[in-house]
CSV table of C-alpha atoms and ligand atoms in Angstrom, one decimal:
chain,number,residue,atom,x,y,z
A,1,UNK,CA,23.7,33.4,-1.9
A,2,UNK,CA,21.4,30.6,-0.7
A,3,UNK,CA,23.9,27.8,-0.8
A,4,UNK,CA,21.6,24.9,-0.1
A,5,UNK,CA,19.3,26.1,-2.9
A,6,UNK,CA,22.3,26.2,-5.3
A,7,UNK,CA,23.4,22.6,-4.4
A,8,UNK,CA,19.9,21.3,-4.8
A,9,UNK,CA,19.4,23.0,-8.2
A,10,UNK,CA,22.6,21.6,-9.5
A,11,UNK,CA,21.6,18.1,-8.3
A,12,UNK,CA,18.2,18.4,-9.9
A,13,UNK,CA,19.8,19.4,-13.2
A,14,UNK,CA,21.8,16.2,-13.1
A,15,UNK,CA,18.8,14.1,-12.3
A,16,UNK,CA,16.8,15.7,-15.2
A,17,UNK,CA,19.6,14.7,-17.6
A,18,UNK,CA,19.6,11.1,-16.3
A,19,UNK,CA,23.2,11.7,-15.1
A,20,UNK,CA,22.8,11.6,-11.4
A,21,UNK,CA,25.0,9.0,-9.9
A,22,UNK,CA,23.4,6.5,-7.5
A,23,UNK,CA,25.6,4.0,-5.7
A,24,UNK,CA,24.4,0.5,-5.0
A,25,UNK,CA,25.1,-0.6,-1.5
A,26,UNK,CA,26.9,-3.9,-1.8
A,27,UNK,CA,29.0,-6.0,0.5
A,28,UNK,CA,31.4,-8.4,-1.0
A,29,UNK,CA,31.4,-11.8,0.6
A,30,UNK,CA,34.7,-13.3,1.7
A,31,UNK,CA,35.9,-15.9,-0.7
A,32,UNK,CA,32.6,-15.8,-2.7
A,33,UNK,CA,33.5,-13.4,-5.5
A,34,UNK,CA,31.7,-12.5,-7.8
A,35,UNK,CA,28.7,-12.8,-5.4
A,36,UNK,CA,27.8,-9.9,-3.1
A,37,UNK,CA,25.3,-9.1,-0.5
A,38,UNK,CA,23.0,-6.3,-1.6
A,39,UNK,CA,21.1,-3.8,0.5
A,40,UNK,CA,19.0,-2.1,-2.2
A,41,UNK,CA,17.8,-5.1,-4.2
A,42,UNK,CA,17.7,-8.8,-3.9
A,43,UNK,CA,19.7,-10.1,-1.0
A,44,UNK,CA,22.4,-11.6,-3.2
A,45,UNK,CA,23.6,-10.4,-6.5
A,46,UNK,CA,26.3,-11.3,-9.1
A,47,UNK,CA,28.8,-8.5,-9.8
A,48,UNK,CA,29.6,-8.1,-13.5
A,49,UNK,CA,31.4,-4.8,-13.5
A,50,UNK,CA,34.1,-5.1,-10.9
A,51,UNK,CA,37.7,-3.8,-11.5
A,52,UNK,CA,38.9,-6.6,-9.2
A,53,UNK,CA,39.3,-8.3,-12.5
A,54,UNK,CA,40.7,-11.6,-11.2
A,55,UNK,CA,39.0,-11.7,-7.8
A,56,UNK,CA,42.4,-11.3,-6.1
A,57,UNK,CA,40.7,-9.2,-3.4
A,58,UNK,CA,39.3,-12.5,-2.1
A,59,UNK,CA,42.4,-14.7,-2.7
A,60,UNK,CA,43.4,-16.8,0.3
A,61,UNK,CA,47.1,-15.8,0.1
A,62,UNK,CA,46.2,-12.1,-0.1
A,63,UNK,CA,43.9,-12.4,2.9
A,64,UNK,CA,46.4,-14.4,4.8
A,65,UNK,CA,49.2,-11.9,4.2
A,66,UNK,CA,46.9,-9.0,5.4
A,67,UNK,CA,45.8,-10.9,8.5
A,68,UNK,CA,49.3,-11.7,9.5
A,69,UNK,CA,50.6,-8.2,8.9
A,70,UNK,CA,47.7,-6.7,10.7
A,71,UNK,CA,48.3,-9.0,13.7
A,72,UNK,CA,52.0,-8.3,13.7
A,73,UNK,CA,52.1,-4.6,13.0
A,74,UNK,CA,48.7,-3.1,13.9
A,75,UNK,CA,46.4,-1.0,11.8
A,76,UNK,CA,47.9,2.2,10.4
A,77,UNK,CA,51.3,3.1,9.1
A,78,UNK,CA,51.7,5.8,11.8
A,79,UNK,CA,52.2,8.8,9.5
A,80,UNK,CA,53.7,10.0,6.3
A,81,UNK,CA,56.6,8.0,4.8
A,82,UNK,CA,58.9,10.7,6.1
A,83,UNK,CA,57.8,10.6,9.7
A,84,UNK,CA,57.0,6.9,10.4
A,85,UNK,CA,55.3,5.4,7.4
A,86,UNK,CA,58.2,3.7,5.7
A,87,UNK,CA,57.6,0.2,7.0
A,88,UNK,CA,59.3,-3.0,6.0
A,89,UNK,CA,56.1,-3.9,4.1
A,90,UNK,CA,56.4,-0.8,2.0
A,91,UNK,CA,60.0,-1.5,1.1
A,92,UNK,CA,59.3,-5.0,0.1
A,93,UNK,CA,56.3,-3.9,-2.0
A,94,UNK,CA,58.4,-1.3,-3.8
A,95,UNK,CA,61.1,-3.8,-4.6
A,96,UNK,CA,58.4,-6.2,-5.9
A,97,UNK,CA,57.0,-3.5,-8.2
A,98,UNK,CA,60.4,-2.5,-9.5
A,99,UNK,CA,61.1,-6.1,-10.4
A,100,UNK,CA,57.6,-6.5,-12.0
A,101,UNK,CA,58.3,-3.7,-14.5
A,102,UNK,CA,62.1,-4.3,-14.9
A,103,UNK,CA,62.8,-0.8,-13.5
A,104,UNK,CA,65.5,0.3,-11.0
A,105,UNK,CA,62.9,1.5,-8.5
A,106,UNK,CA,59.3,2.1,-7.7
A,107,UNK,CA,57.4,4.6,-5.5
A,108,UNK,CA,54.1,4.0,-3.7
A,109,UNK,CA,51.2,6.3,-3.4
A,110,UNK,CA,47.9,5.9,-1.6
A,111,UNK,CA,46.0,5.3,-4.9
A,112,UNK,CA,46.5,5.2,-8.7
A,113,UNK,CA,44.7,8.5,-8.9
A,114,UNK,CA,47.2,10.1,-6.4
A,115,UNK,CA,50.2,8.5,-8.3
A,116,UNK,CA,49.2,10.0,-11.6
A,117,UNK,CA,48.3,13.4,-10.0
A,118,UNK,CA,51.4,13.6,-8.0
A,119,UNK,CA,54.0,12.2,-10.5
A,120,UNK,CA,52.7,14.0,-13.6
A,121,UNK,CA,52.3,17.3,-11.7
A,122,UNK,CA,55.7,17.1,-10.2
A,123,UNK,CA,57.6,16.1,-13.4
A,124,UNK,CA,55.8,18.6,-15.6
A,125,UNK,CA,56.1,21.5,-13.1
A,126,UNK,CA,59.7,20.9,-12.0
A,127,UNK,CA,61.3,20.2,-15.4
A,128,UNK,CA,61.9,23.7,-16.8
A,129,UNK,CA,59.7,24.5,-19.9
A,130,UNK,CA,58.4,21.0,-20.0
A,131,UNK,CA,55.6,20.5,-22.5
A,132,UNK,CA,53.2,17.6,-21.9
A,133,UNK,CA,51.6,15.8,-24.9
A,134,UNK,CA,48.6,14.0,-23.5
A,135,UNK,CA,46.2,11.6,-25.2
A,136,UNK,CA,42.7,13.0,-25.7
A,137,UNK,CA,41.1,10.1,-23.7
A,138,UNK,CA,43.5,10.1,-20.7
A,139,UNK,CA,42.0,9.4,-17.3
A,140,UNK,CA,40.9,12.3,-15.0
A,141,UNK,CA,43.8,11.7,-12.6
A,142,UNK,CA,46.3,12.4,-15.4
A,143,UNK,CA,44.4,15.4,-16.7
A,144,UNK,CA,44.3,16.9,-13.1
A,145,UNK,CA,48.0,16.2,-12.6
A,146,UNK,CA,48.9,17.9,-15.8
A,147,UNK,CA,46.6,20.9,-15.1
A,148,UNK,CA,48.1,21.3,-11.7
A,149,UNK,CA,51.6,21.5,-13.1
A,150,UNK,CA,50.7,24.6,-15.1
A,151,UNK,CA,53.0,23.2,-17.8
A,152,UNK,CA,52.1,23.7,-21.5
A,153,UNK,CA,49.7,20.9,-22.4
A,154,UNK,CA,49.1,19.7,-26.0
A,155,UNK,CA,46.2,17.2,-26.5
A,156,UNK,CA,46.8,14.7,-29.3
A,157,UNK,CA,44.0,12.7,-30.9
A,158,UNK,CA,43.3,9.4,-29.2
A,159,UNK,CA,45.9,6.8,-30.3
A,160,UNK,CA,46.6,8.8,-33.4
A,161,UNK,CA,50.3,8.5,-34.3
A,162,UNK,CA,50.2,11.0,-37.1
A,163,UNK,CA,48.7,13.6,-34.9
A,164,UNK,CA,51.2,12.9,-32.1
A,165,UNK,CA,54.1,13.2,-34.6
A,166,UNK,CA,52.7,16.5,-36.0
A,167,UNK,CA,52.5,17.9,-32.5
A,168,UNK,CA,56.0,16.7,-31.5
A,169,UNK,CA,57.5,18.1,-34.7
A,170,UNK,CA,55.9,21.5,-34.0
A,171,UNK,CA,58.0,21.9,-30.8
A,172,UNK,CA,61.6,23.1,-30.8
A,173,UNK,CA,64.0,20.2,-30.3
A,174,UNK,CA,65.5,21.8,-27.2
A,175,UNK,CA,62.1,21.8,-25.3
A,176,UNK,CA,61.7,19.0,-22.8
A,177,UNK,CA,58.7,16.8,-23.7
A,178,UNK,CA,56.6,14.3,-21.8
A,179,UNK,CA,54.2,12.0,-23.7
A,180,UNK,CA,51.4,10.8,-21.3
A,181,UNK,CA,49.1,7.9,-22.3
A,182,UNK,CA,47.4,4.7,-21.2
A,183,UNK,CA,47.8,1.1,-22.4
A,184,UNK,CA,44.3,-0.3,-22.1
A,185,UNK,CA,41.7,2.5,-22.2
A,186,UNK,CA,39.0,1.4,-19.8
A,187,UNK,CA,35.8,2.6,-21.4
A,188,UNK,CA,36.3,1.3,-25.0
A,189,UNK,CA,38.9,-1.4,-24.1
A,190,UNK,CA,41.2,-0.3,-26.9
A,191,UNK,CA,45.0,-0.5,-26.6
A,192,UNK,CA,47.6,2.1,-27.4
A,193,UNK,CA,50.3,1.5,-30.1
A,194,UNK,CA,53.0,1.6,-27.4
A,195,UNK,CA,56.0,0.6,-29.6
A,196,UNK,CA,55.2,3.3,-32.2
A,197,UNK,CA,54.7,5.9,-29.5
A,198,UNK,CA,58.1,4.9,-28.0
A,199,UNK,CA,59.6,5.2,-31.5
A,200,UNK,CA,58.3,8.8,-31.8
A,201,UNK,CA,59.5,9.5,-28.3
A,202,UNK,CA,63.0,8.4,-29.3
A,203,UNK,CA,62.9,10.4,-32.5
A,204,UNK,CA,61.9,13.6,-30.8
A,205,UNK,CA,63.8,13.0,-27.5
A,206,UNK,CA,60.6,12.9,-25.4
A,207,UNK,CA,60.0,11.1,-22.1
A,208,UNK,CA,57.1,8.6,-22.0
A,209,UNK,CA,54.6,8.0,-19.1
A,210,UNK,CA,52.3,5.0,-19.5
A,211,UNK,CA,49.3,4.4,-17.3
A,212,UNK,CA,48.9,0.5,-17.1
A,213,UNK,CA,46.2,0.6,-14.5
A,214,UNK,CA,43.8,-1.6,-16.5
A,215,UNK,CA,46.6,-4.0,-17.6
A,216,UNK,CA,48.8,-4.8,-14.6
A,217,UNK,CA,48.2,-8.3,-13.3
A,218,UNK,CA,46.3,-9.1,-16.5
A,219,UNK,CA,48.8,-9.1,-19.3
A,220,UNK,CA,52.4,-10.2,-19.8
A,221,UNK,CA,54.0,-13.5,-18.7
A,222,UNK,CA,54.3,-12.1,-15.1
A,223,UNK,CA,51.4,-9.7,-15.1
A,224,UNK,CA,53.6,-6.7,-15.9
A,225,UNK,CA,51.0,-5.3,-18.3
A,226,UNK,CA,50.8,-4.7,-22.0
A,227,UNK,CA,54.3,-3.3,-22.1
A,228,UNK,CA,55.6,-6.5,-20.6
A,229,UNK,CA,53.7,-8.6,-23.0
A,230,UNK,CA,55.2,-6.7,-26.0
A,231,UNK,CA,58.7,-6.5,-24.6
A,232,UNK,CA,58.6,-2.7,-24.3
A,233,UNK,CA,59.0,-2.0,-20.5
A,234,UNK,CA,62.6,-0.8,-20.9
A,235,UNK,CA,61.6,1.7,-23.5
A,236,UNK,CA,59.2,3.6,-21.2
A,237,UNK,CA,60.4,6.3,-18.9
A,238,UNK,CA,57.6,5.8,-16.3
A,239,UNK,CA,55.1,3.0,-15.9
A,240,UNK,CA,52.3,3.8,-13.6
A,241,UNK,CA,49.9,1.3,-12.0
A,242,UNK,CA,47.3,0.6,-9.3
A,243,UNK,CA,47.1,-2.0,-6.6
A,244,UNK,CA,43.4,-1.6,-6.4
A,245,UNK,CA,42.1,-3.3,-9.6
A,246,UNK,CA,43.6,-6.6,-10.7
A,247,UNK,CA,45.8,-6.8,-7.6
A,248,UNK,CA,42.6,-6.5,-5.5
A,249,UNK,CA,43.7,-4.2,-2.7
A,250,UNK,CA,44.5,-0.5,-2.8
A,251,UNK,CA,47.3,1.9,-3.6
A,252,UNK,CA,49.1,3.2,-6.7
A,253,UNK,CA,52.7,3.5,-7.9
A,254,UNK,CA,55.2,4.5,-10.5
A,255,UNK,CA,58.1,2.4,-11.6
A,256,UNK,CA,61.1,4.1,-13.2
A,257,UNK,CA,64.8,4.9,-12.9
A,258,UNK,CA,66.2,5.3,-9.4
A,259,UNK,CA,66.8,9.0,-10.1
A,260,UNK,CA,63.3,9.7,-11.3
A,261,UNK,CA,61.7,7.9,-8.4
A,262,UNK,CA,64.0,9.8,-6.0
A,263,UNK,CA,63.1,13.0,-7.7
A,264,UNK,CA,59.3,12.5,-7.3
A,265,UNK,CA,59.8,11.2,-3.8
A,266,UNK,CA,61.7,14.4,-2.9
A,267,UNK,CA,59.4,17.0,-4.6
A,268,UNK,CA,55.9,15.6,-4.9
A,269,UNK,CA,53.5,17.1,-2.4
A,270,UNK,CA,51.0,14.2,-3.0
A,271,UNK,CA,53.7,11.8,-1.8
A,272,UNK,CA,55.3,13.8,1.0
A,273,UNK,CA,52.4,15.2,2.9
A,274,UNK,CA,50.0,12.2,3.2
A,275,UNK,CA,49.9,9.2,5.5
A,276,UNK,CA,51.4,6.0,4.0
A,277,UNK,CA,49.3,3.0,3.2
A,278,UNK,CA,48.6,0.7,6.1
A,279,UNK,CA,51.3,-2.0,6.2
A,280,UNK,CA,48.6,-4.7,6.0
A,281,UNK,CA,47.5,-3.3,2.7
A,282,UNK,CA,51.0,-3.2,1.4
A,283,UNK,CA,51.5,-6.8,2.4
A,284,UNK,CA,48.3,-7.8,0.7
A,285,UNK,CA,49.3,-6.1,-2.5
A,286,UNK,CA,52.8,-7.8,-2.4
A,287,UNK,CA,51.1,-11.2,-2.0
A,288,UNK,CA,48.8,-10.6,-5.0
A,289,UNK,CA,51.7,-9.5,-7.2
A,290,UNK,CA,53.9,-12.4,-6.2
A,291,UNK,CA,51.0,-14.8,-6.8
A,292,UNK,CA,50.3,-13.4,-10.3
A,293,UNK,CA,54.0,-13.3,-11.2
A,294,UNK,CA,54.2,-17.0,-10.7
A,295,UNK,CA,50.7,-18.1,-11.9
A,296,UNK,CA,49.4,-17.4,-15.4
A,297,UNK,CA,46.2,-19.5,-14.7
A,298,UNK,CA,44.1,-16.5,-13.6
A,299,UNK,CA,45.1,-14.5,-16.7
A,300,UNK,CA,44.4,-17.3,-19.2
A,301,UNK,CA,41.0,-18.2,-17.6
A,302,UNK,CA,40.1,-14.5,-17.6
A,303,UNK,CA,40.6,-14.3,-21.3
A,304,UNK,CA,38.6,-17.5,-21.8
A,305,UNK,CA,35.7,-16.1,-19.9
A,306,UNK,CA,35.8,-12.8,-21.8
A,307,UNK,CA,35.6,-14.7,-25.1
A,308,UNK,CA,32.7,-16.8,-23.8
A,309,UNK,CA,30.7,-13.7,-22.9
A,310,UNK,CA,31.5,-12.0,-26.2
A,311,UNK,CA,30.5,-15.1,-28.2
A,312,UNK,CA,27.2,-15.4,-26.2
A,313,UNK,CA,26.4,-11.7,-26.9
A,314,UNK,CA,27.1,-12.3,-30.6
A,315,UNK,CA,24.8,-15.3,-30.6
A,316,UNK,CA,21.9,-13.2,-29.6
A,317,UNK,CA,23.0,-10.2,-31.7
A,318,UNK,CA,23.7,-7.9,-28.8
A,319,UNK,CA,26.1,-5.2,-30.1
A,320,UNK,CA,29.3,-4.6,-28.2
A,321,UNK,CA,32.4,-2.7,-29.0
A,322,UNK,CA,35.0,-5.1,-30.3
A,323,UNK,CA,38.5,-4.5,-28.9
A,324,UNK,CA,41.6,-6.5,-28.0
A,325,UNK,CA,41.2,-6.4,-24.2
A,326,UNK,CA,39.1,-7.9,-21.4
A,327,UNK,CA,36.6,-5.0,-21.3
A,328,UNK,CA,33.2,-5.6,-23.0
A,329,UNK,CA,31.3,-2.3,-23.5
A,330,UNK,CA,27.7,-2.7,-24.5
A,331,UNK,CA,26.5,0.6,-25.7
A,332,UNK,CA,22.9,1.6,-24.9
A,333,UNK,CA,23.3,5.1,-26.2
A,334,UNK,CA,20.7,6.7,-24.0
A,335,UNK,CA,21.3,7.7,-20.3
A,336,UNK,CA,17.8,7.0,-19.1
A,337,UNK,CA,17.5,3.6,-20.8
A,338,UNK,CA,21.1,2.8,-19.6
A,339,UNK,CA,20.1,3.5,-16.0
A,340,UNK,CA,16.8,1.7,-16.4
A,341,UNK,CA,18.5,-1.5,-17.6
A,342,UNK,CA,21.0,-1.4,-14.8
A,343,UNK,CA,18.2,-0.9,-12.2
A,344,UNK,CA,16.1,-3.8,-13.6
A,345,UNK,CA,19.1,-6.1,-13.9
A,346,UNK,CA,19.8,-5.5,-10.2
A,347,UNK,CA,16.2,-5.6,-8.9
A,348,UNK,CA,14.8,-8.4,-11.0
A,349,UNK,CA,17.7,-10.5,-12.2
A,350,UNK,CA,20.2,-10.1,-9.3
A,351,UNK,CA,22.8,-8.8,-11.7
A,352,UNK,CA,24.9,-5.8,-10.8
A,353,UNK,CA,26.3,-3.7,-13.7
A,354,UNK,CA,26.7,0.0,-13.0
A,355,UNK,CA,25.5,2.2,-15.8
A,356,UNK,CA,28.3,4.4,-17.3
A,357,UNK,CA,27.0,7.8,-18.3
A,358,UNK,CA,28.3,11.3,-19.1
A,359,UNK,CA,30.8,12.7,-18.2
A,360,UNK,CA,32.7,9.4,-17.9
A,361,UNK,CA,31.8,8.7,-21.5
A,362,UNK,CA,30.5,11.1,-24.2
A,363,UNK,CA,26.7,11.8,-24.4
A,364,UNK,CA,25.0,9.3,-26.7
A,365,UNK,CA,27.5,6.5,-25.9
A,366,UNK,CA,26.1,5.6,-22.5
A,367,UNK,CA,26.9,2.0,-21.8
A,368,UNK,CA,27.1,-1.1,-19.7
A,369,UNK,CA,30.7,-2.1,-19.1
A,370,UNK,CA,31.0,-5.8,-18.5
A,371,UNK,CA,34.1,-7.2,-16.9
A,372,UNK,CA,34.1,-11.0,-16.8
A,373,UNK,CA,36.3,-12.7,-14.3
A,374,UNK,CA,37.8,-16.2,-14.1
A,375,UNK,CA,35.4,-16.8,-11.1
A,376,UNK,CA,32.2,-16.3,-13.1
A,377,UNK,CA,30.6,-19.7,-14.1
A,378,UNK,CA,29.1,-20.8,-17.3
A,379,UNK,CA,25.7,-20.5,-15.5
A,380,UNK,CA,26.5,-16.9,-14.6
A,381,UNK,CA,27.2,-16.1,-18.2
A,382,UNK,CA,23.9,-17.7,-19.4
A,383,UNK,CA,21.9,-15.8,-16.8
A,384,UNK,CA,23.6,-12.5,-17.8
A,385,UNK,CA,23.1,-12.9,-21.5
A,386,UNK,CA,19.4,-14.0,-21.2
A,387,UNK,CA,18.7,-11.1,-18.9
A,388,UNK,CA,20.2,-8.7,-21.4
A,389,UNK,CA,18.2,-10.2,-24.2
A,390,UNK,CA,15.0,-9.7,-22.2
A,391,UNK,CA,15.9,-6.1,-21.5
A,392,UNK,CA,17.0,-5.3,-25.0
A,393,UNK,CA,13.6,-6.3,-26.3
A,394,UNK,CA,11.8,-4.5,-23.5
A,395,UNK,CA,13.7,-1.3,-24.3
A,396,UNK,CA,13.4,-1.7,-28.0
A,397,UNK,CA,17.1,-1.4,-28.6
A,398,UNK,CA,19.0,-2.2,-31.8
A,399,UNK,CA,20.5,-5.6,-32.4
A,400,UNK,CA,23.0,-6.7,-35.0
A,401,UNK,CA,21.8,-8.7,-38.0
A,402,UNK,CA,22.6,-12.1,-36.5
A,403,UNK,CA,19.6,-11.8,-34.2
A,404,UNK,CA,17.2,-10.7,-36.9
A,405,UNK,CA,17.5,-14.1,-38.6
B,27,PLP,C1,41.0,3.7,-11.9
B,27,PLP,C2,42.1,4.5,-12.7
B,27,PLP,C3,43.1,5.2,-12.1
B,27,PLP,C4,43.1,5.4,-10.6
B,27,PLP,O1,43.5,4.3,-9.9
B,27,PLP,P1,42.9,4.1,-8.4
B,27,PLP,O2,43.9,3.2,-7.8
B,27,PLP,O3,41.6,3.6,-8.5
B,27,PLP,O4,43.0,5.5,-7.8
B,27,PLP,C5,44.1,5.7,-12.9
B,27,PLP,N1,44.1,5.6,-14.2
B,27,PLP,C6,43.1,4.9,-14.8
B,27,PLP,C7,43.1,4.8,-16.3
B,27,PLP,C8,42.0,4.4,-14.1
B,27,PLP,O5,41.0,3.8,-14.7
């Protein structure tokens, strides 16, 4: 086989479909979120698609905690948790996370992806005859974890309680069951009916595993996520989250009972055999969590900005998927136009929004996913919306009836 030829052909096929991924080279500027230095467009751009939803990655107390810990403990953790990587900073962070979710314990991983992969694969593989009931739109990291477990997997229709119940009822009552789902789904911004799923879990004696990656820091009185906001944290078996999105740093975790955390700690390859997070990263995450537990200001301003952007889009009749979360998906419905709009936004308007194409979303639903933050100004919003209006006309895209008047 000519290996190079094979790679190049596969890449060419992606490019022909308009699905080839190109990364913008950006450098965030300390303390200046959402501005960034750009190396493949105008020198400075405004970021409108960051998952650092609240700008905590630039927050003074997060940076201070990271500087202090770096200066006092050095760069890396020194190995896996088992060998030398359980530092004081890791223990403090796990206690902070357990408290955030009202659970007995928490367990850190190097990313949210790894936490889903490791926890789900370990639980589903090690519990004899476990059947995993997984929402159709679950994140790749959950899918991979479940696949790796080789447990029986049943996919239920997205957020569909009837379908979930039918599938639960089809299983013998003695079979161990694990229901895996997310709170905020990041592509459409819709939210799962967590309480009703917990009711079904109780009725059929199933465990629940909730990915709150797009909700931690952003919802609930202390930033514990949608389950906190709805008073449901105690009903979930496992709550999983990331430290890399609203908490602005990096890492992932599960929060659960002491026994479950100890079980995953003891059996998960993806926990045991990899170097722990640098202590400075753990300290930065702790500072972000502590700040957002005490301050609701970022959360409320976040929601205000989201509403401002939605209202401005409505005023010019730009269609966006309505949902109860902070994610504003503007569907273009064509991969080539979607990428074109994103390119022109960057090069001519200094606005960075990564196009979201297949396989992240289904073909025909290619979109721009706008994530406003409390740090975007009214002027930023105006520039964004007027740029989108120009491009919508240029690309001859549909508008809602408001605009036709
Ligand atoms: C981003 C994401 C993850 C992975 O988290 P990382 O910390 O970025 O690895 C997990 N689940 C969902 C739903 C995500 O969007």
